mmCIF file of C-alpha atoms in Angstrom:
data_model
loop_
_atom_site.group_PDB
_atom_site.id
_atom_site.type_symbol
_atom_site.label_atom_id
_atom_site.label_comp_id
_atom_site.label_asym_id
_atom_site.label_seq_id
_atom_site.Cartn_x
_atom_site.Cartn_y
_atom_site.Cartn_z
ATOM 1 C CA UNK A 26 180.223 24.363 -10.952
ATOM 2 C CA UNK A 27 179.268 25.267 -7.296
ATOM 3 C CA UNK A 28 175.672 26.267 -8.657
ATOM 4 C CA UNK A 29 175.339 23.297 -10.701
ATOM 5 C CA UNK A 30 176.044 21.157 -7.826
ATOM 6 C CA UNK A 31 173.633 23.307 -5.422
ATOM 7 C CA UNK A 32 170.901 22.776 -8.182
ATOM 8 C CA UNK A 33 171.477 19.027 -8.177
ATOM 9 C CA UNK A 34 171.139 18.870 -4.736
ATOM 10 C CA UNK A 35 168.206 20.534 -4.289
ATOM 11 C CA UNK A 36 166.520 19.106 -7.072
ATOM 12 C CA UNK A 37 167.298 15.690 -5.506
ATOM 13 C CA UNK A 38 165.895 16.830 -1.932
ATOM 14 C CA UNK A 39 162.757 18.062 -3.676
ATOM 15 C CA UNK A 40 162.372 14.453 -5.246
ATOM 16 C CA UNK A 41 162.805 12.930 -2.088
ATOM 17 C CA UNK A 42 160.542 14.877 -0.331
ATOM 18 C CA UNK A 43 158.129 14.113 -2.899
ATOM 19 C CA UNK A 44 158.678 10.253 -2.809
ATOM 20 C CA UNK A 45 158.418 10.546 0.541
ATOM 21 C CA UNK A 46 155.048 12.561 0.639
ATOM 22 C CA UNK A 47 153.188 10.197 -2.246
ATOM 23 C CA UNK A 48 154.870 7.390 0.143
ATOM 24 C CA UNK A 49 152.895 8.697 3.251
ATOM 25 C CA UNK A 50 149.833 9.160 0.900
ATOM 26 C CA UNK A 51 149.996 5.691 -0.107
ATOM 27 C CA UNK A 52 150.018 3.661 2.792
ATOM 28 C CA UNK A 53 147.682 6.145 4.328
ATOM 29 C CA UNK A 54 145.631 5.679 1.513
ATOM 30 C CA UNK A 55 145.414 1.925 2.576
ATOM 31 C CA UNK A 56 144.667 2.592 6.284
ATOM 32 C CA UNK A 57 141.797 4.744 5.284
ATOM 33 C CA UNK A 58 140.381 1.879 3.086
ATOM 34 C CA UNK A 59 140.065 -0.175 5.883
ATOM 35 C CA UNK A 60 138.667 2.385 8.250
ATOM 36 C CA UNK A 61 136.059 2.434 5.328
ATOM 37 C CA UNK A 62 135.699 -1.321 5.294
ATOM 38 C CA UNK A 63 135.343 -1.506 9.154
ATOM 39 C CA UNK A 64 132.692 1.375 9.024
ATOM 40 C CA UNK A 65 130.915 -0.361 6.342
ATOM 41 C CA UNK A 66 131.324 -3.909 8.216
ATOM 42 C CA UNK A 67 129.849 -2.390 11.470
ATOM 43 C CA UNK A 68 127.357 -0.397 9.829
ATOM 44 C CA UNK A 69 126.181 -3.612 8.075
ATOM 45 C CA UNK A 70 126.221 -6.126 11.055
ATOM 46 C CA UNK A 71 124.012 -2.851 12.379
ATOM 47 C CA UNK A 72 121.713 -3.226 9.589
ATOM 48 C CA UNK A 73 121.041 -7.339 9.476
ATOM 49 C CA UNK A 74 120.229 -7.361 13.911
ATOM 50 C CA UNK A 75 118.081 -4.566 13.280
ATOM 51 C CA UNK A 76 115.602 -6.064 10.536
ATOM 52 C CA UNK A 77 115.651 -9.570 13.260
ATOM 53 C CA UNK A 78 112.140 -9.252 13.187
ATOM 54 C CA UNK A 79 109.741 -10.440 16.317
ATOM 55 C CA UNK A 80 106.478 -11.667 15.441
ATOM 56 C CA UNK A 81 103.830 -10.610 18.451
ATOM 57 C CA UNK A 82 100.578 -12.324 18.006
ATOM 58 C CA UNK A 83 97.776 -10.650 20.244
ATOM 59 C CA UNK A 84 94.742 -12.347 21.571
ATOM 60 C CA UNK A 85 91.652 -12.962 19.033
ATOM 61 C CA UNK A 86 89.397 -10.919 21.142
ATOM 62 C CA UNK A 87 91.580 -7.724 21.797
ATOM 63 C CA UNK A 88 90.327 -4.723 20.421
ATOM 64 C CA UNK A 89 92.744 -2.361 18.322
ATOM 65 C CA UNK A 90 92.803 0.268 20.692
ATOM 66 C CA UNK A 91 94.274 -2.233 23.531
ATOM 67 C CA UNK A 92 96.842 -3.152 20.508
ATOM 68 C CA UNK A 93 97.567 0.599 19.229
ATOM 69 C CA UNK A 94 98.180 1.068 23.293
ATOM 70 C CA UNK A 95 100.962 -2.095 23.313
ATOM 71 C CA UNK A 96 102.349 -0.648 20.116
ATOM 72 C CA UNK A 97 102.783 2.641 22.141
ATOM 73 C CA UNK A 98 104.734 0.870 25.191
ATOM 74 C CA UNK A 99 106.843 -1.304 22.658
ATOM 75 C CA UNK A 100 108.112 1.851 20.864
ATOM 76 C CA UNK A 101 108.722 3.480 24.020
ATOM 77 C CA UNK A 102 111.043 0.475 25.100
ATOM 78 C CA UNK A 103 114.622 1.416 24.687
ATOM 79 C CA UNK A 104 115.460 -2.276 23.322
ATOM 80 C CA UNK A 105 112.818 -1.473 20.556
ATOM 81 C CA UNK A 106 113.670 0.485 17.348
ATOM 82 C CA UNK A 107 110.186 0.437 15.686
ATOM 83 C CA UNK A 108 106.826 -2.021 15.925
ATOM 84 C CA UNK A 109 104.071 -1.746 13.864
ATOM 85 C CA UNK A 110 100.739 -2.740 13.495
ATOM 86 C CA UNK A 111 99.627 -5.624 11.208
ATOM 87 C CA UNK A 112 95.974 -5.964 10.809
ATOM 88 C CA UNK A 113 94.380 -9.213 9.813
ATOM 89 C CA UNK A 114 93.239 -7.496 7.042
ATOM 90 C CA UNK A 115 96.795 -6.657 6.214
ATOM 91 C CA UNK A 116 98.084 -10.043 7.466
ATOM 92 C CA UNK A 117 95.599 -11.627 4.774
ATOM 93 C CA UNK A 118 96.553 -9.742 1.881
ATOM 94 C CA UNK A 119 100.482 -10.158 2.466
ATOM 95 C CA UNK A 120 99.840 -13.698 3.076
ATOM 96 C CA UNK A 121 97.833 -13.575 -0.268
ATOM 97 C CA UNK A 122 101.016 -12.145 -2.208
ATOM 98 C CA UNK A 123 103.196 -15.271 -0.785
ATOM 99 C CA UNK A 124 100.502 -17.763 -1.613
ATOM 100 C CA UNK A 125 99.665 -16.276 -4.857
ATOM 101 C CA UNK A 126 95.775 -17.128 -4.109
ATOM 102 C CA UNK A 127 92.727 -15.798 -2.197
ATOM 103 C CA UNK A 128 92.838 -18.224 0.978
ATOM 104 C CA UNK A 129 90.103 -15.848 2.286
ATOM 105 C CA UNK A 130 87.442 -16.540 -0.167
ATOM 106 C CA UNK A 131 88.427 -20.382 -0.007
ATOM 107 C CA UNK A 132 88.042 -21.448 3.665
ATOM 108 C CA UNK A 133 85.124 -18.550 3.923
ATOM 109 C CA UNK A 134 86.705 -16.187 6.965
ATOM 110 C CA UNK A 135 90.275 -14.813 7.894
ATOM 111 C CA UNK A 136 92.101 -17.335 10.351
ATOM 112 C CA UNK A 137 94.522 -15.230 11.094
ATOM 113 C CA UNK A 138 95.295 -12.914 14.289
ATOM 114 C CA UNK A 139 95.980 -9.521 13.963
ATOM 115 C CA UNK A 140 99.790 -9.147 15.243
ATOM 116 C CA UNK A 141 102.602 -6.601 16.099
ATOM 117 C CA UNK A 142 105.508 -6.754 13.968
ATOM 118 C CA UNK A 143 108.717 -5.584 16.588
ATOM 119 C CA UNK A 144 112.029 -4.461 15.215
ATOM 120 C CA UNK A 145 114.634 -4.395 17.597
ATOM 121 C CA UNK A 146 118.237 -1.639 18.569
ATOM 122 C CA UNK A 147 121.342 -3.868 16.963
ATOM 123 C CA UNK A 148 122.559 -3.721 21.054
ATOM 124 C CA UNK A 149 119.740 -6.240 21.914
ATOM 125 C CA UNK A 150 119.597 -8.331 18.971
ATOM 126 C CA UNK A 151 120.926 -11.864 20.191
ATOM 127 C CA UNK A 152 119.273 -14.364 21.876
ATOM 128 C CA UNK A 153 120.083 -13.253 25.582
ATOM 129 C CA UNK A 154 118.108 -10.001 25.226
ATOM 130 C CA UNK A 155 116.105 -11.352 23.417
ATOM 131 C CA UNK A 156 114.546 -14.597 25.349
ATOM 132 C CA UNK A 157 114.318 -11.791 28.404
ATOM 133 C CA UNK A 158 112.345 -9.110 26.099
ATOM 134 C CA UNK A 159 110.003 -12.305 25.070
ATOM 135 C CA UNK A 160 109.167 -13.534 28.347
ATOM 136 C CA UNK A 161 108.651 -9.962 29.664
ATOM 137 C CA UNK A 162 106.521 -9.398 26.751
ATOM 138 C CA UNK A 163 104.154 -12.613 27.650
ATOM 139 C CA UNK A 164 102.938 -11.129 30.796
ATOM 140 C CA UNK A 165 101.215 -9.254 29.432
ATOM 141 C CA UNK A 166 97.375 -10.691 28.999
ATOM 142 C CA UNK A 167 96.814 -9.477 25.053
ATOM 143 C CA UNK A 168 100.105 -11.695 24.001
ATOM 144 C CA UNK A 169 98.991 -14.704 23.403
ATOM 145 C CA UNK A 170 102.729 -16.195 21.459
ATOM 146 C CA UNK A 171 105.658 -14.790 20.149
ATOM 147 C CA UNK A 172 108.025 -16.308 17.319
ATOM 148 C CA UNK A 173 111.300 -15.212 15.715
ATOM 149 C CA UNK A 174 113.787 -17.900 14.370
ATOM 150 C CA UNK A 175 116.349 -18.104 17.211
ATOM 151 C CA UNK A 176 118.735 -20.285 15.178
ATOM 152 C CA UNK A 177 119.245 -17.919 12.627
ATOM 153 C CA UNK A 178 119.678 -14.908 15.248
ATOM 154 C CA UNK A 179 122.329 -17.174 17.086
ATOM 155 C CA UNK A 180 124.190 -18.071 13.594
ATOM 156 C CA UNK A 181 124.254 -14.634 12.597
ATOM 157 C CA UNK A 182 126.018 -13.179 15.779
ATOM 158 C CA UNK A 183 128.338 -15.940 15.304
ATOM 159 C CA UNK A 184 129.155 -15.214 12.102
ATOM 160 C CA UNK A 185 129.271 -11.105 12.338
ATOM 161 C CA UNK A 186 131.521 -11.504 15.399
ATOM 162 C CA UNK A 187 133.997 -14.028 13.407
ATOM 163 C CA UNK A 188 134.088 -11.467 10.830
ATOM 164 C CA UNK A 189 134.642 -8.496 12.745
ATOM 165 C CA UNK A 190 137.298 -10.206 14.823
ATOM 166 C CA UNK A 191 139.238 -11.195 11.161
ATOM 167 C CA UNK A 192 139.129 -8.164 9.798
ATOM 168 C CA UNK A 193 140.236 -6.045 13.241
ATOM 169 C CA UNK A 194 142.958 -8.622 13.232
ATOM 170 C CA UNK A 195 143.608 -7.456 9.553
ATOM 171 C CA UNK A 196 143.873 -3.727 10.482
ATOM 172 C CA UNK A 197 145.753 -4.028 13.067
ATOM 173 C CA UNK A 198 148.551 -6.207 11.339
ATOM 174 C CA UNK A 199 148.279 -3.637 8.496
ATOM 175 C CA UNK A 200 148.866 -0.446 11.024
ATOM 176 C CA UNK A 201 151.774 -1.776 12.682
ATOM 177 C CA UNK A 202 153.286 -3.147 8.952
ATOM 178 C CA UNK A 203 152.410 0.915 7.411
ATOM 179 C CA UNK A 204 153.821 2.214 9.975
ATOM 180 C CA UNK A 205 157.041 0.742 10.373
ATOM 181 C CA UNK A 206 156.944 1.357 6.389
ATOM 182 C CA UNK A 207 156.463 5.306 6.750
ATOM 183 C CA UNK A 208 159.139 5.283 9.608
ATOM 184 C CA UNK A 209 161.725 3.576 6.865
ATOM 185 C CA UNK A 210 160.437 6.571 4.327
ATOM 186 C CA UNK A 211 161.274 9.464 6.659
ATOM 187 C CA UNK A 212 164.261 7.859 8.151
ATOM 188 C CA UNK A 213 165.589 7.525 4.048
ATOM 189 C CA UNK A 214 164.841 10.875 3.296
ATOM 190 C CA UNK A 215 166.766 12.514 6.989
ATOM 191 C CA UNK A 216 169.802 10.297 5.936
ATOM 192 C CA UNK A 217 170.161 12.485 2.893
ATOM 193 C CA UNK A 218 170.335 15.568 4.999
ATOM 194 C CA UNK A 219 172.717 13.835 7.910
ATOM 195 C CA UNK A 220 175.525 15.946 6.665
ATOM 196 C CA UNK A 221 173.530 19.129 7.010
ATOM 197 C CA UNK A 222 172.613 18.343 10.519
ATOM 198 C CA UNK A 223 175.884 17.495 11.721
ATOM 199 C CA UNK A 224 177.589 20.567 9.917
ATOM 200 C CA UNK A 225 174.830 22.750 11.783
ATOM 201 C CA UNK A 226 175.991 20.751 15.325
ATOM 202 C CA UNK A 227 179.453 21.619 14.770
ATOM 203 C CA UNK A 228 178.397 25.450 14.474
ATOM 204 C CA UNK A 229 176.949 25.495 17.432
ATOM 205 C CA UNK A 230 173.490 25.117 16.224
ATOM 206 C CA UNK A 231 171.114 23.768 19.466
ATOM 207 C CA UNK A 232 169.392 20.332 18.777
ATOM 208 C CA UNK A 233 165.878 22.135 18.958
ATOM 209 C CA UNK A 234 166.613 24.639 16.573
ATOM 210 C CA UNK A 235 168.266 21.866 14.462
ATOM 211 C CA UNK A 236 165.039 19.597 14.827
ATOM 212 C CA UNK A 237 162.405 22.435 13.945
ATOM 213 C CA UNK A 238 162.815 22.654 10.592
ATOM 214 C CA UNK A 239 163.072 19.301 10.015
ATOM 215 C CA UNK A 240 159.492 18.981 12.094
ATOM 216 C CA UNK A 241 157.732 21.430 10.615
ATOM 217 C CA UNK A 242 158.646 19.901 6.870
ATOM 218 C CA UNK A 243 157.302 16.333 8.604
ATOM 219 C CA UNK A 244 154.307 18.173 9.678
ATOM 220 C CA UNK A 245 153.363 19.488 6.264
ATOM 221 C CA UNK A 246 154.295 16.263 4.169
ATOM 222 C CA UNK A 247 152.533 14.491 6.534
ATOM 223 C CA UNK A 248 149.659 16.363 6.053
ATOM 224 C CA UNK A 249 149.977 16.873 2.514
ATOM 225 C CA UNK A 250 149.724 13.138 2.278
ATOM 226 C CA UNK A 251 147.115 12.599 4.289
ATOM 227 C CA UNK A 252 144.927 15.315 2.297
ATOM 228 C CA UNK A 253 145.897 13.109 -1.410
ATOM 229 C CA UNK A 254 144.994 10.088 0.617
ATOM 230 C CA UNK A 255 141.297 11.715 1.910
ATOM 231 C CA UNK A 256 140.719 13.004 -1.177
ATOM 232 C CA UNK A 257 141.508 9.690 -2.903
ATOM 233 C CA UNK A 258 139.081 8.043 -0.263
ATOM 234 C CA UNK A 259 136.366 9.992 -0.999
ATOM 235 C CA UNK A 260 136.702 9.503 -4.964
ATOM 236 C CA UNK A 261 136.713 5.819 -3.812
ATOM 237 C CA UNK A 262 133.571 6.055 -2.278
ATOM 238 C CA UNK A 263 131.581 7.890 -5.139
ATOM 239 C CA UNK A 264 132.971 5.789 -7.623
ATOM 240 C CA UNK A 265 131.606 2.734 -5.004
ATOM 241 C CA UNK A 266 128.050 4.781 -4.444
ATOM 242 C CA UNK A 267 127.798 4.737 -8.310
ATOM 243 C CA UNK A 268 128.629 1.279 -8.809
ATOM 244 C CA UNK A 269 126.749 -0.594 -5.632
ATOM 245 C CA UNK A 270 123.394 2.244 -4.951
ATOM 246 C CA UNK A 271 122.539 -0.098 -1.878
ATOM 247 C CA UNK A 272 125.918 0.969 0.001
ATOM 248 C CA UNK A 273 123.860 4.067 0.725
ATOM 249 C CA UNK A 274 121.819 2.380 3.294
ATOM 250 C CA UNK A 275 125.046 1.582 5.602
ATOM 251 C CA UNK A 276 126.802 4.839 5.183
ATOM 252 C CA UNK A 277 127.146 7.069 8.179
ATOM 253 C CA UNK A 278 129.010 10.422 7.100
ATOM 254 C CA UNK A 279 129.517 11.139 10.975
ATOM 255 C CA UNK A 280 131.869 7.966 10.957
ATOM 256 C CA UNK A 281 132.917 9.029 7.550
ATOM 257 C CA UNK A 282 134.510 12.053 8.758
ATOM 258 C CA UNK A 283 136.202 10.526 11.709
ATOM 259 C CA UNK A 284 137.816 7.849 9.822
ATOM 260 C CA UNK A 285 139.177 10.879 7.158
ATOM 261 C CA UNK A 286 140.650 13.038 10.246
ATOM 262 C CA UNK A 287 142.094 9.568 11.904
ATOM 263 C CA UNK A 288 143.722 9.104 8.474
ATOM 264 C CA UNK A 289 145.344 13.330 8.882
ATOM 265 C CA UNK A 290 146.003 12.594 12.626
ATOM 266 C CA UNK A 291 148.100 9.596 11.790
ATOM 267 C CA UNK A 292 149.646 10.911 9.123
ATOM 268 C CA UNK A 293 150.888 14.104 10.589
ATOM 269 C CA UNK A 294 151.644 12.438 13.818
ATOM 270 C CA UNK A 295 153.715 8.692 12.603
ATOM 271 C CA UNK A 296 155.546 11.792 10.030
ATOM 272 C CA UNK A 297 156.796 13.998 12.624
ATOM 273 C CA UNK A 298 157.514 11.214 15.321
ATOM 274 C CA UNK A 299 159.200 9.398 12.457
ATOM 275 C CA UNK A 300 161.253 12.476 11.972
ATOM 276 C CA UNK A 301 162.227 13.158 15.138
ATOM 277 C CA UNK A 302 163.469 10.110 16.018
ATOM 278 C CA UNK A 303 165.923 10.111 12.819
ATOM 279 C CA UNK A 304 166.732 13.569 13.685
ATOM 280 C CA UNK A 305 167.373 12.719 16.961
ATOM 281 C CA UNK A 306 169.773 9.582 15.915
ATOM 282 C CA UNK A 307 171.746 11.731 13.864
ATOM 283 C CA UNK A 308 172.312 13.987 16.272
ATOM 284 C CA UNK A 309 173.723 11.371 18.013
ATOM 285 C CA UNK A 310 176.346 9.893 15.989
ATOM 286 C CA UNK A 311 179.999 10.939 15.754
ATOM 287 C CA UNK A 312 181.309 12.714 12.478
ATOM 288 C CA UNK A 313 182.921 9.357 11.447
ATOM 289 C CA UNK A 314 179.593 7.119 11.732
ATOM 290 C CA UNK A 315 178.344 9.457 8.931
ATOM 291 C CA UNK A 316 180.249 7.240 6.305
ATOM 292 C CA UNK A 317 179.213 3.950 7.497
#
């Protein structure tokens, strides 16, 4: 009868510990997604300022060279991520494509200027940075005008920031909410044991040695968890890659990995601080609080 009961109880620890483990995963699991989203939300705000392109129109009579050599200084420019060269040539022909007819061999010459085409680092995409880049940038003799559509830069900052701020908002609300959730978990599945750590009190047991066990079990489930929840994550994301091919173009596995090893941080720290602070409270409380 004794091992019967032994058996019973064990088996019921080992389902709790499991609950508790798929529990941590779960919530985890959730956290990580929005890491992803955030990543992905950054990464595309990233992507929209830096294709804000800036139309540089050069003077009719400048020779290439002097434009190749403005190219050069542009790209050297720590506000610029890339300019390049449009010929008139080139500027016919793509205005050909838009048209759908030969303008050239209707008016009898090429009106238009040869021009530099100026893509600029997400960090000094908005008007501000930009209205100072543009009137540095007419100087210079060779530039005779340049254009960009300043309502649709200021609408887009707008918007990105509105977004980013919602969705922060979001995770934050969502931390503080799986957190408290993982606490409630751990603090279930110590309450089960309460007995055991009293009975090891009365013998004398010290509250470290009483807490270390219970630690290093909070350590591994919460890593365990974590590990289901990256590896989840990552099935997530090649299921997404498969789905939407353009997400490739805003992925960044650098940020990747951080968000995966903020999502086995968290875990293994919220699980052991969870679990020492129901240790702790248990420790705490007199034999006959143990009923209530």
């Amino acid at each position: 009868m004794e091992e019967f009961e032994v058996s019973e109880s064990a088996n019921k620890t080992k389902t709790i510990y499991i609950s508790t483990v798929f529990g941590i995963a779960m919530v985890l699991l959730m956290i990580g997604l929005l890491g992803l989203i955030l990543v992905h939300a950054n990464n595309l705000s990233r992507y929209v300022k830096e294709n804000i392109v800036l139309n540089i129109f050069v003077d009719d009579a400048a020779h290439e060279t002097d434009v190749r050599q403005l190219q050069t200084q542009l790209e050297s420019n720590r506000a610029v991520k890339q300019a390049i060269y449009v010929s008139k040539e080139l500027a016919a022909r793509n205005l050909q494509k838009d048209l759908g007819e030969d303008f050239v061999k209707f008016l009898g010459y090429n009106p238009l200027s040869q021009s530099l085409d100026v893509y600029l680092n997400a960090d000094y995409a908005n008007n501000a940075e930009i209205t100072k880049f543009k009137a540095e940038l007419l100087k210079n003799p060779l530039v005779k005008e340049v254009k960009y559509q300043q309502s649709l830069v200021d609408q887009m900052n707008q918007n990105l920031t509105s977004i980013s701020l919602v969705i922060l908002a979001f995770t934050g609300i969502f931390v503080v909410v799986s957190v408290a959730l993982i606490n409630n978990t751990i603090r279930l599945a110590i309450y089960s044991q309460r007995f055991l750590i009293k009975s090891m009190q009365l013998v004398g047991a010290t509250k470290g040695f009483i807490r270390k066990p219970f630690l290093l079990y909070a350590i591994w489930h919460g890593l365990l968890g974590s590990l289901i929840a990256v590896i989840i994550l990552v099935g997530t994301l090649y299921l997404a890659n498969l789905e939407i091919p353009d997400l490739v173009i805003l992925q960044n596995n650098a940020e990747f990995a951080v968000v995966f090893l903020g999502v086995i941080g968290l875990g293994i720290f919220i699980s052991a601080f969870s679990t020492f602070l129901a240790v702790n409270k248990f420790l705490r409380l007199k034999i006959y609080d143990l009923y209530r």
